[in-house]
Short mmCIF file of C-alpha atoms in Angstrom, two decimals:
data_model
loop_
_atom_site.label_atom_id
_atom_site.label_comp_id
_atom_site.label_asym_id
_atom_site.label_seq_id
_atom_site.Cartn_x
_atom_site.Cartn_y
_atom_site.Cartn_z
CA UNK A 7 95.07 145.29 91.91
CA UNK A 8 97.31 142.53 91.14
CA UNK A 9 95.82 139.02 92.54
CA UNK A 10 99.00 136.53 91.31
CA UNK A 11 102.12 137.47 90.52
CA UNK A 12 104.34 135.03 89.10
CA UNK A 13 107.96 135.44 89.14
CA UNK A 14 111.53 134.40 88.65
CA UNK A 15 111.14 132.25 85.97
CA UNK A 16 112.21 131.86 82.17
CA UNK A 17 108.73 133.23 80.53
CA UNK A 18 108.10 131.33 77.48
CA UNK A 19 105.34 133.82 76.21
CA UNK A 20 104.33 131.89 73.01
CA UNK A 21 103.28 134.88 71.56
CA UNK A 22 103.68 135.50 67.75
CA UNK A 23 107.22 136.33 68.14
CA UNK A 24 107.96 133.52 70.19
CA UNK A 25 109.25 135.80 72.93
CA UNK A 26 111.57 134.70 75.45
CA UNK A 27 111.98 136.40 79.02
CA UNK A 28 114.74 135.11 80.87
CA UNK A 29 113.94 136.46 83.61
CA UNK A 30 110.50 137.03 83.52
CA UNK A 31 107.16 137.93 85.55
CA UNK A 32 103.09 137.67 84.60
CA UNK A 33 100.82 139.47 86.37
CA UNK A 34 97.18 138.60 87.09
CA UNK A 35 93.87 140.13 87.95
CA UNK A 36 90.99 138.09 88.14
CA UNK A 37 91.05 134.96 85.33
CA UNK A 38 93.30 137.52 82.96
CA UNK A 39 97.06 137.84 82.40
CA UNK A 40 97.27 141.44 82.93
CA UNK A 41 101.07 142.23 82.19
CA UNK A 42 104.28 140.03 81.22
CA UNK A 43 107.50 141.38 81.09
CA UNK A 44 110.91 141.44 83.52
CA UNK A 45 110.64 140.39 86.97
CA UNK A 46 112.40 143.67 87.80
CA UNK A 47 109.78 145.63 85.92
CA UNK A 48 106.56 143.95 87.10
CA UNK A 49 107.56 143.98 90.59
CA UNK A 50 107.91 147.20 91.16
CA UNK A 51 104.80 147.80 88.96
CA UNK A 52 102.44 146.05 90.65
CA UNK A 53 101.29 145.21 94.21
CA UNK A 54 100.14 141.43 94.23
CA UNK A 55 97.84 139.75 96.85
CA UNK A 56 100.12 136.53 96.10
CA UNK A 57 103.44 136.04 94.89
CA UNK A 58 104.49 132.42 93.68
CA UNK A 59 108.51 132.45 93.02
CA UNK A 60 109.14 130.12 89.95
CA UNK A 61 112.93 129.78 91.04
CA UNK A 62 114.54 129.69 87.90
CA UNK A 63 111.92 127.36 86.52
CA UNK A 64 109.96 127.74 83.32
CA UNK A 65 106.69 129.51 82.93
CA UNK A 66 104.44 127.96 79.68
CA UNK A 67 100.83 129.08 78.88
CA UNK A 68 98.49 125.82 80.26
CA UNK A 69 98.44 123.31 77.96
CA UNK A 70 95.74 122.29 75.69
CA UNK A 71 94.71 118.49 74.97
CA UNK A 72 92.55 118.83 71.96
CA UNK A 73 90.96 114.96 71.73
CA UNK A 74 90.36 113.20 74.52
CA UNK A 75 87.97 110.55 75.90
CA UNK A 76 87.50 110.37 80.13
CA UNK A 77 85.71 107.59 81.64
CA UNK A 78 87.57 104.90 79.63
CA UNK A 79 90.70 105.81 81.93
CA UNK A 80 89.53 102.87 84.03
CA UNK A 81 90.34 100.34 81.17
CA UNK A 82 93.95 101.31 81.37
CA UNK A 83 96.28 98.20 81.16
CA UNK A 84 93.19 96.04 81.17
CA UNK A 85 93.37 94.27 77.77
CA UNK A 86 96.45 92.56 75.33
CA UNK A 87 97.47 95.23 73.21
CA UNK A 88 97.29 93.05 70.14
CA UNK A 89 93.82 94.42 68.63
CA UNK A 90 92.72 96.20 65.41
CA UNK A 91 90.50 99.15 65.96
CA UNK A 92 87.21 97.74 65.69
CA UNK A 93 88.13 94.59 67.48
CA UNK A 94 89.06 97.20 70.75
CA UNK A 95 85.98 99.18 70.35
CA UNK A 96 83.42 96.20 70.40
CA UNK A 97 85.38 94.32 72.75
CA UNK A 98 87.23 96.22 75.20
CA UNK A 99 85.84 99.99 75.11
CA UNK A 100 82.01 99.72 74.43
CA UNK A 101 81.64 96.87 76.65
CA UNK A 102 83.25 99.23 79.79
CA UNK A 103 81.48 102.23 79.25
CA UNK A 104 78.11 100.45 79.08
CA UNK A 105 78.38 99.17 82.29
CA UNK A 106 79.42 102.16 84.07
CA UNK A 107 77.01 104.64 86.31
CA UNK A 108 77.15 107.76 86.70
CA UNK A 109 79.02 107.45 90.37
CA UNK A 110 81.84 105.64 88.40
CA UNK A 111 81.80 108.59 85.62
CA UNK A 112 82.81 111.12 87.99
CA UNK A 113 85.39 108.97 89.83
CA UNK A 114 86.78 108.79 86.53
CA UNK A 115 86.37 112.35 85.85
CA UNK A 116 88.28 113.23 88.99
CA UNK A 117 91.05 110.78 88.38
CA UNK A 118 91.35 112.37 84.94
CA UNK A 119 91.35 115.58 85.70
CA UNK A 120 93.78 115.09 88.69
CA UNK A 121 96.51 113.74 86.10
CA UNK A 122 95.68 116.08 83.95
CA UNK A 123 96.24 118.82 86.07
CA UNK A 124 100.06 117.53 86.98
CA UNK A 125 100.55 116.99 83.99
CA UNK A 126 100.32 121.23 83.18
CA UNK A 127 96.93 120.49 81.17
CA UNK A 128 94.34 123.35 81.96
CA UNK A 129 91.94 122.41 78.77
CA UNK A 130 91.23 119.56 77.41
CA UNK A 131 88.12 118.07 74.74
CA UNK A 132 86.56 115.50 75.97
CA UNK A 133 84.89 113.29 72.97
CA UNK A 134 81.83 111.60 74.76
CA UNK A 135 81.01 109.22 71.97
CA UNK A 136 79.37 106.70 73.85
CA UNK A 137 76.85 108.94 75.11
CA UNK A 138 73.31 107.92 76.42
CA UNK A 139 70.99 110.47 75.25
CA UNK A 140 67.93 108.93 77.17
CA UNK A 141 70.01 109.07 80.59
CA UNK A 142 72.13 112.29 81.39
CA UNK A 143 73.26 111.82 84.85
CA UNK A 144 76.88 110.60 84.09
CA UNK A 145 77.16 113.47 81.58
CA UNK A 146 75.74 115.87 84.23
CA UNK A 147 77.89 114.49 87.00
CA UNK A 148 81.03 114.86 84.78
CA UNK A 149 80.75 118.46 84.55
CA UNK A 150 80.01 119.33 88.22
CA UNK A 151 83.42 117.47 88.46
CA UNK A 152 85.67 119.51 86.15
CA UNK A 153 83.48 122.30 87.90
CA UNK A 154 84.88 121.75 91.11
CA UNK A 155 88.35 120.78 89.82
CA UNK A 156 88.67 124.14 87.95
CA UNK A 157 89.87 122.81 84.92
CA UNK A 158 89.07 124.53 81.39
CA UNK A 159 86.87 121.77 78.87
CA UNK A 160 84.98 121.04 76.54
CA UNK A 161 82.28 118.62 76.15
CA UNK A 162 81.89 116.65 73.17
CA UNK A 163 78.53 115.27 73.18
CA UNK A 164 78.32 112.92 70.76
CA UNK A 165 75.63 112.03 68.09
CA UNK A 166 74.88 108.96 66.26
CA UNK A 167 71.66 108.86 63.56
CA UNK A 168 72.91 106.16 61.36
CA UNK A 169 71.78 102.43 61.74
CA UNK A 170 74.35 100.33 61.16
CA UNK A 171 74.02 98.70 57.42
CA UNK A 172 74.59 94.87 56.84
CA UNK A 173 77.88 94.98 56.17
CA UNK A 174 78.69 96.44 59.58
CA UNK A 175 76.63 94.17 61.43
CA UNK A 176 78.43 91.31 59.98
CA UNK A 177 81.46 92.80 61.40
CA UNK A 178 80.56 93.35 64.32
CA UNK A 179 79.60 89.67 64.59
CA UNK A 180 82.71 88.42 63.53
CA UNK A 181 85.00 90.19 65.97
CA UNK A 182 82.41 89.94 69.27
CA UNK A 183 82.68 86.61 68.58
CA UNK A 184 86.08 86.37 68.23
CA UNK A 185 86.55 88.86 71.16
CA UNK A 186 85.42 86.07 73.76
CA UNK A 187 82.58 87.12 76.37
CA UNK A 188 82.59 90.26 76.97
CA UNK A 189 79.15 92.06 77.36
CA UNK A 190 78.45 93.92 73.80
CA UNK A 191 75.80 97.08 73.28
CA UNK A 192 75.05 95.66 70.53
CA UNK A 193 76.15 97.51 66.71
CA UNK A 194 72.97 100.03 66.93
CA UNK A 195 73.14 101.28 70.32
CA UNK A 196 72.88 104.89 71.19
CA UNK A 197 71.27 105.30 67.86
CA UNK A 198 69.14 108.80 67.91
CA UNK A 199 66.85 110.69 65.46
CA UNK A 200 68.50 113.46 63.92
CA UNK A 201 66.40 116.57 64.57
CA UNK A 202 66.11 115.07 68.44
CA UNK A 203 69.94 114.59 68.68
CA UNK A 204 70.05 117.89 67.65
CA UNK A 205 67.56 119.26 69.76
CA UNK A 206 69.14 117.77 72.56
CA UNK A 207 72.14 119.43 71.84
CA UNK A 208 70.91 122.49 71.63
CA UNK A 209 69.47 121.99 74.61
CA UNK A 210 73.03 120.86 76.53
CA UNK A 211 74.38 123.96 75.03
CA UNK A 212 71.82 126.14 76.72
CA UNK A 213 72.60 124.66 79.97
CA UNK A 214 76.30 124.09 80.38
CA UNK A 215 77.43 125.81 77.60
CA UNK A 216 79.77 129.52 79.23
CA UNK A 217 80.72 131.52 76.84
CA UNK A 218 82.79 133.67 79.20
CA UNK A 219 83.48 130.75 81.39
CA UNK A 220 85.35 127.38 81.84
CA UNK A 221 83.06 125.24 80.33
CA UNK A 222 82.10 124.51 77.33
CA UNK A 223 79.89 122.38 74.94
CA UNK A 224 80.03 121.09 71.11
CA UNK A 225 78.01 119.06 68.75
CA UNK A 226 80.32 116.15 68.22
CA UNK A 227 79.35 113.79 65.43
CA UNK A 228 81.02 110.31 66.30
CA UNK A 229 82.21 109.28 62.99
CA UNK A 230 81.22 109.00 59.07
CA UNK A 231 79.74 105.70 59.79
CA UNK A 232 77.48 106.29 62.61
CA UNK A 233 76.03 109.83 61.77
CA UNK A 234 74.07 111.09 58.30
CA UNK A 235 74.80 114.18 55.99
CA UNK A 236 72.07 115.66 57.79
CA UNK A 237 73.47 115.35 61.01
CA UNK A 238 76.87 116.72 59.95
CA UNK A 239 75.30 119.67 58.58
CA UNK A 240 73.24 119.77 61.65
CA UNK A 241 76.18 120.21 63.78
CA UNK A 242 77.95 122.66 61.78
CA UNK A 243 74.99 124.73 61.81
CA UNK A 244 74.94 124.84 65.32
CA UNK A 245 78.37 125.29 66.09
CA UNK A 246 77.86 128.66 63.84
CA UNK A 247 74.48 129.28 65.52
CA UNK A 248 76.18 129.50 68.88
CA UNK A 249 79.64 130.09 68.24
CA UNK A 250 81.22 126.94 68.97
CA UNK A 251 82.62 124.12 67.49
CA UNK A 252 82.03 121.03 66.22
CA UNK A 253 84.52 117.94 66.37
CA UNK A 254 84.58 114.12 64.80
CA UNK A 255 86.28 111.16 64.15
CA UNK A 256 88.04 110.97 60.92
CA UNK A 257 89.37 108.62 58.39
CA UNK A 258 91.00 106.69 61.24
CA UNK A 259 91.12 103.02 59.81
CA UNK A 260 91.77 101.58 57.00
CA UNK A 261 88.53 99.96 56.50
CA UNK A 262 86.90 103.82 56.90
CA UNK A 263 88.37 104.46 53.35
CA UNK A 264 87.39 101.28 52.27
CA UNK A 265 83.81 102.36 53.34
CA UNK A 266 84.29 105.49 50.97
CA UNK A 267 85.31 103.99 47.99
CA UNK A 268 86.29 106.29 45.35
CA UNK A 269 85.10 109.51 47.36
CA UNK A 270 87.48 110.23 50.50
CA UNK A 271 86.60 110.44 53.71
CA UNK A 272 87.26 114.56 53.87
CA UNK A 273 86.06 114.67 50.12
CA UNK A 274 82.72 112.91 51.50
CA UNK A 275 82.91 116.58 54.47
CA UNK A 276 83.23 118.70 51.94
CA UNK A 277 80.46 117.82 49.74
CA UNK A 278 77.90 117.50 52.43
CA UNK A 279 78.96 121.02 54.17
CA UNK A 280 81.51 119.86 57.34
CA UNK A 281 84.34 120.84 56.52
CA UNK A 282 85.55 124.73 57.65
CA UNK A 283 87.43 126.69 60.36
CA UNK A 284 84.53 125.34 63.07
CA UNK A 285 85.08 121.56 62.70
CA UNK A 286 87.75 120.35 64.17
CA UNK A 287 88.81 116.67 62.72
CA UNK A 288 90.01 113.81 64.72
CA UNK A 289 92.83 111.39 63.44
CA UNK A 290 92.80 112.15 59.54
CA UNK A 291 95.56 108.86 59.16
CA UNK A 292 94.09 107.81 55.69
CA UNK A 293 94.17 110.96 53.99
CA UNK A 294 96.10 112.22 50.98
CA UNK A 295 97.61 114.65 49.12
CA UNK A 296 94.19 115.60 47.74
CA UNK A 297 92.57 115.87 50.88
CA UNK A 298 95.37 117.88 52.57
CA UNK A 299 94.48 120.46 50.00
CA UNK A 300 91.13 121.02 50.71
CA UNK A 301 91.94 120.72 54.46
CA UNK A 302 94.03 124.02 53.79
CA UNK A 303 91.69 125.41 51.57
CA UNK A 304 88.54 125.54 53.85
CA UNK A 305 91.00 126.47 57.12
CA UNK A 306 89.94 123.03 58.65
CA UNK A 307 91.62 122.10 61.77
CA UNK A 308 93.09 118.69 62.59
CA UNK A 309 93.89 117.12 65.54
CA UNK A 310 96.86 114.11 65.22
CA UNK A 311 95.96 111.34 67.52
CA UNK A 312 99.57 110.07 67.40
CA UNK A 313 99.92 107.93 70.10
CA UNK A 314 96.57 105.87 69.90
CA UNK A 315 97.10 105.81 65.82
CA UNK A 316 100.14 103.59 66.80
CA UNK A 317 99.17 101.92 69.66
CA UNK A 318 96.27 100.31 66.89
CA UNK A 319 98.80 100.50 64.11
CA UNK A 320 96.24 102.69 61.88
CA UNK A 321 99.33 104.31 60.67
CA UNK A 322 101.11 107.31 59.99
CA UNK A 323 98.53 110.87 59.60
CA UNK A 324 100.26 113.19 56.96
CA UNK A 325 100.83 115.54 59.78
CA UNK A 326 104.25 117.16 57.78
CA UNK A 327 101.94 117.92 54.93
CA UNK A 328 99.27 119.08 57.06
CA UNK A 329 102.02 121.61 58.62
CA UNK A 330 103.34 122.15 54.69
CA UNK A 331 100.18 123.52 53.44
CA UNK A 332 99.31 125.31 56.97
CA UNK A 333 96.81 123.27 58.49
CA UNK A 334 96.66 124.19 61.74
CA UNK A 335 97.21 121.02 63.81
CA UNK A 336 97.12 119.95 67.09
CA UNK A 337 97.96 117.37 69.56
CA UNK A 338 95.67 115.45 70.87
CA UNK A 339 96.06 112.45 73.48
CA UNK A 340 92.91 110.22 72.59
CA UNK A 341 91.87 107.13 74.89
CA UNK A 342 94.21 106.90 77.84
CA UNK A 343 93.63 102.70 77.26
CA UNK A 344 95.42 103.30 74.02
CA UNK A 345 98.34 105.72 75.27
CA UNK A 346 98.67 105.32 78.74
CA UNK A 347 98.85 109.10 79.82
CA UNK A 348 96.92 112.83 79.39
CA UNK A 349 99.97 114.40 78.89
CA UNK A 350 100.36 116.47 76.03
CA UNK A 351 103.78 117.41 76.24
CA UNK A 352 104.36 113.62 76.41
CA UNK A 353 102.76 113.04 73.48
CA UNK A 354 104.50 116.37 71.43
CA UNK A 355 108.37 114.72 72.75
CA UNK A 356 106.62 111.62 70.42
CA UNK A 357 105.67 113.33 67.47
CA UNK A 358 108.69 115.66 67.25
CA UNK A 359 110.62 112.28 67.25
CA UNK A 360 108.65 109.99 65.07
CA UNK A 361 108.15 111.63 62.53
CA UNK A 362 111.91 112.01 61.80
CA UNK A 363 112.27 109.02 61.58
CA UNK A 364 109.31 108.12 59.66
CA UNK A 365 110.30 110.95 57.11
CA UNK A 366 114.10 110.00 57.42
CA UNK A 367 114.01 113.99 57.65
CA UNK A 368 115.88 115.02 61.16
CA UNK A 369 114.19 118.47 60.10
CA UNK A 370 110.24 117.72 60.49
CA UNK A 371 108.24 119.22 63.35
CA UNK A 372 111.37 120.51 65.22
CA UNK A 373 110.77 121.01 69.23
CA UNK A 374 109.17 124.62 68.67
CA UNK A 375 106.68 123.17 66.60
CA UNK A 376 105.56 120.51 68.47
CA UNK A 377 105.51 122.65 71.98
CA UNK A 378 103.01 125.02 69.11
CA UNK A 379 101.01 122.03 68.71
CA UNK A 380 99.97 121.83 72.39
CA UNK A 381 99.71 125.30 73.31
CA UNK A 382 99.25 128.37 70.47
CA UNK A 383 98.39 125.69 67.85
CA UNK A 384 95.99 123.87 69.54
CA UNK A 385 94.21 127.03 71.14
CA UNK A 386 93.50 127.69 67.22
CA UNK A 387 92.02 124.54 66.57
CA UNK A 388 89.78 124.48 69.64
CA UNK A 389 88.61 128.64 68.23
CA UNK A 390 90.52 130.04 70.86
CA UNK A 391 93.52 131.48 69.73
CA UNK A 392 92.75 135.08 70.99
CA UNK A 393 92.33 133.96 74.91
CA UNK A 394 94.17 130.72 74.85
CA UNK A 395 97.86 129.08 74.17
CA UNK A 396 99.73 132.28 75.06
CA UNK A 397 100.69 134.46 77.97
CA UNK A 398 99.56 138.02 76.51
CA UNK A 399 97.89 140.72 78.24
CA UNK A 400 93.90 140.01 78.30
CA UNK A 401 94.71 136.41 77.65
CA UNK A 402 93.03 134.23 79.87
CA UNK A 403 95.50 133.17 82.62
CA UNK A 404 96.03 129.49 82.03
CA UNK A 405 99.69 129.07 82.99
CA UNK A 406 101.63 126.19 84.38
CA UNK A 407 105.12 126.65 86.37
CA UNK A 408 107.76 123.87 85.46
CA UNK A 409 110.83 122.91 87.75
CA UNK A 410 114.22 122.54 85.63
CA UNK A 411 116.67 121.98 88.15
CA UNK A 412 116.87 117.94 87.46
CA UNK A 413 119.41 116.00 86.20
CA UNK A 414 117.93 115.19 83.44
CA UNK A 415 117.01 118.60 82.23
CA UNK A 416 120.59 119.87 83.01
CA UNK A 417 121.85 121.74 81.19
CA UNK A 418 118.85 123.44 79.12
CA UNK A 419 120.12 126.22 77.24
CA UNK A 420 116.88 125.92 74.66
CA UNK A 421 114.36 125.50 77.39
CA UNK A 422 111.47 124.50 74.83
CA UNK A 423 113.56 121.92 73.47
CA UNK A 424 113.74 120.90 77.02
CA UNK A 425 110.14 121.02 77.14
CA UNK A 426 109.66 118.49 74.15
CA UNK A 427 112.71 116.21 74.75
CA UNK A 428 113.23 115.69 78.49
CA UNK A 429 110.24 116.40 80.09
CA UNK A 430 109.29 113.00 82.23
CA UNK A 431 105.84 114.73 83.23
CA UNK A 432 106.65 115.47 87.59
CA UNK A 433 108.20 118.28 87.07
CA UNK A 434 105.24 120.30 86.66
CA UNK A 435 105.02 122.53 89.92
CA UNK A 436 102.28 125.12 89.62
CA UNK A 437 99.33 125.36 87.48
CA UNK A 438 96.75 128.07 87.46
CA UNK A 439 93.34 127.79 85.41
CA UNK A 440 91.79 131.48 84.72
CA UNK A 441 93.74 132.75 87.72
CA UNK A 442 92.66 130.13 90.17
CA UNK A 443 95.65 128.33 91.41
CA UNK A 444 94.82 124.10 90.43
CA UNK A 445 98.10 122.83 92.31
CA UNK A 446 100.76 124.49 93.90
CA UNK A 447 103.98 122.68 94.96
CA UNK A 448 102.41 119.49 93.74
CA UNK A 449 99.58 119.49 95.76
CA UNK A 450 96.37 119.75 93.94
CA UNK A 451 94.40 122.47 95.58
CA UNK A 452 90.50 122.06 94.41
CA UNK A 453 90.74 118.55 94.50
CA UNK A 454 88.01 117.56 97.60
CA UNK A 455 89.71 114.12 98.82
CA UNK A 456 93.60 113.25 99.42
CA UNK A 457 95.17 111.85 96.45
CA UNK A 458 95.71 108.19 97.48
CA UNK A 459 91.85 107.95 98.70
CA UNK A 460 91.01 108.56 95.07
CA UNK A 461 93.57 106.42 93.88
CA UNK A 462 92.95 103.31 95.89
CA UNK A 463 88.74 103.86 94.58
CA UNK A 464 89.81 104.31 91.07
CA UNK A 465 91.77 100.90 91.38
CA UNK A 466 89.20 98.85 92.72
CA UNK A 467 86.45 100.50 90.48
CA UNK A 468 88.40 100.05 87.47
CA UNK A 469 88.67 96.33 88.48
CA UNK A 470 85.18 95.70 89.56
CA UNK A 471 84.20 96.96 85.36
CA UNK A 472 86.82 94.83 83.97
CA UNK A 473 84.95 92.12 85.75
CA UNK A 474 81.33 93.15 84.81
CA UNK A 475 82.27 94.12 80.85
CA UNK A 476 83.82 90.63 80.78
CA UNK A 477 86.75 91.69 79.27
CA UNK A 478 89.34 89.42 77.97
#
């Protein structure tokens, strides 16, 4: 029996071929596509409980954010945009997140997830760096949320087993004080043993982690700096233990490489036993031709951070040798304080464009490529490329249903370059998560409260931290 059927739509199928089905259908039974092909043919096939009518719309597999950080949503717009990396982390993110409770983790989780959702997202990674490993109630809370919401994720729980050295804590110094007043951690908090950060992985794996399900957990080392070569390995061994994945921050700043010296930042992963198809890499901006190589060499997936990497003017990753040498790579939208939205397809329209430019090549990432990187691309990098980033029979069905008929999407004879070029980010219209229907004609369906209730909370909660973090 046929549970959805969704119909009248151009099918972009993002299969291997890249087929396109003008007029085009996708059956579904239970949280699996279970047959794509003309709307003429499928509806006469199959007997559906529901029918939703994409009127000449666009049907796209759900897309997939593949770096991502929640609760900091709050700090959006808070702070001057003119900060370095480490002067925003000490002084405008860390100070926010450790004043939050668990109450205003889940407001942020819903407020998330709710853009998310409109935005056509149905899985995102969500990189919990600053997690407290001695208090597990926001982290607990979070889930229940994207739970309830529907939405596919994963949870980065993140690690840190290196004490800061001298060097760092003289850094630190200088830019809190330079920072003004805000209310600092301090350079060695959430600082764990290694086999008990482990351990408690494990353990948060166990719990949360469904295999068969919408949820899912990873060991996610923070970044070179904060974490040892035995908790790398750690976390790779795990991720192969339980058939995950593991995910990090990665040569992101400039001072990172500095840090390195002569041995590169993905040199430094492959000699202590990180690098490989199950560790997905976050940023990669100071990388080179070198390092490219051996990203292609051990099948390690990237994720390009675009948006954030030039919001902190890190720079330019090598994202068009990445693609050269077939890295896989995928989008990811990072800290919503750094690019203002959880779209993906937002974030693909500035890639596809950048680049160009950067390149003075009109030919890098053209609009296919970039609509890859947030759909059949990025399913690879997360390790799901067999059930995600395509509408295939026995694919999971993860779908979102997009309205053309605007003026300024007419006309769209390519409809993907439509996709990556035009796209504001309301025209998404339906969105299904493992055959439950998230939102249908705009309004989100498994979200517990009306819209502008949450709203009006998340504004006065985000202002209430800005107050307590002190931030300036």
């Amino acid at each position: 029996m046929t549970d959805v059927l969704i119909t009248g739509g151009i099918v972009l199928t993002q299969n291997r071929e890249r087929e396109v089905i003008e007029d085009g259908a996708v059956a579904v039974e239970g949280d699996r596509i279970s047959a794509v092909g003309s709307a003429a043919r499928l509806k006469t096939e199959t007997d559906p409980n529901r029918i939703v009518d994409a009127d000449g719309g666009v049907v796209i597999p759900g897309l997939i954010n593949a770096h991502t950080h929640v609760s900091d949503i709050f700090l959006r717009g808070a702070f001057e945009g003119d900060r370095g990396l480490y002067d925003w982390l000490f002084n405008v993110k860390q100070p926010a997140l450790s004043v939050m409770d668990a109450d205003e983790h889940a407001l942020a989780a819903r407020l998330y997830c709710a853009e998310a959702i409109r935005s056509g997202t149905t899985t995102f990674v969500e990189n919990a760096t600053a997690l407290d490993w001695t208090d597990l109630d926001p982290t607990r809370r979070k889930l229940a949320v994207y739970d309830n919401l529907g939405v596919r994720n994963v949870y980065g729980a993140g690690l840190r087993d290196r004490s800061p050295d001298a060097a760092f804590r003289r850094l630190f110094e200088e830019l809190t004080d330079a920072g003004g007043g805000s209310v600092h951690p301090g350079p060695g908090a959430l600082v764990v043993d290694t086999e008990d950060g482990l351990a408690d992985v494990e353990s948060l794996i166990e719990t949360y982690h469904e295999s068969d399900g919408r949820q899912s957990v990873w060991p996610a080392p923070a970044t070179l700096a904060t974490t040892t070569p035995d908790m790398l390995r750690g976390a790779y061994r795990l991720a192969e233990e339980y058939d995950v994945m593991t995910t990090a921050h990665v040569a992101e700043a400039e001072a990172e490489a500095e840090e390195r010296g002569a041995v590169s930042s993905i040199e430094y992963l492959r000699n202590v036993g990180y690098l490989g198809e199950r560790a997905l890499l976050g940023h990669c901006v100071q990388t080179n031709a070198r390092d490219v190589r051996l990203l292609a060499q051990t099948n390690t997936p990237v994720v390009h951070n675009f948006r954030a990497n030039m919001r902190l003017a890190t720079g330019f990753a090598p994202v068009v040798e990445m693609l050269g040498r077939g890295v896989t790579v995928s989008i990811g939208t990072d800290n919503t304080i750094l690019n203002d939205t959880v779209n993906p397809l937002s974030d693909a329209r500035a890639v596809a464009t950048a680049h160009k430019g950067y390149h003075r090549d009109s030919g890098v990432i053209p609009p296919q490529t970039a609509f890859d990187m947030v759909t059949r691309d990025a399913a690879a990098a997360i390790g799901r490329d067999d059930d995600l980033g395509s509408l295939e029979p026995g694919t999971q069905a993860d779908l979102a249903v997009i309205d053309l008929d605007r003026p300024h999407l007419t006309p769209a004879p390519d409809p993907v370059h439509a996709l990556v070029y035009g796209l504001q980010g309301n025209e998404v219209e339906t969105v299904l998560c493992a055959g439950e229907v998230l939102m249908d004609d705009r309004e989100l369906c498994t979200l517990d409260e009306p819209l502008p209730d949450l709203l009006s909370a998340a504004e006065r909660t985000a202002a209430d931290i800005v107050q307590r973090a002190k931030i300036e």
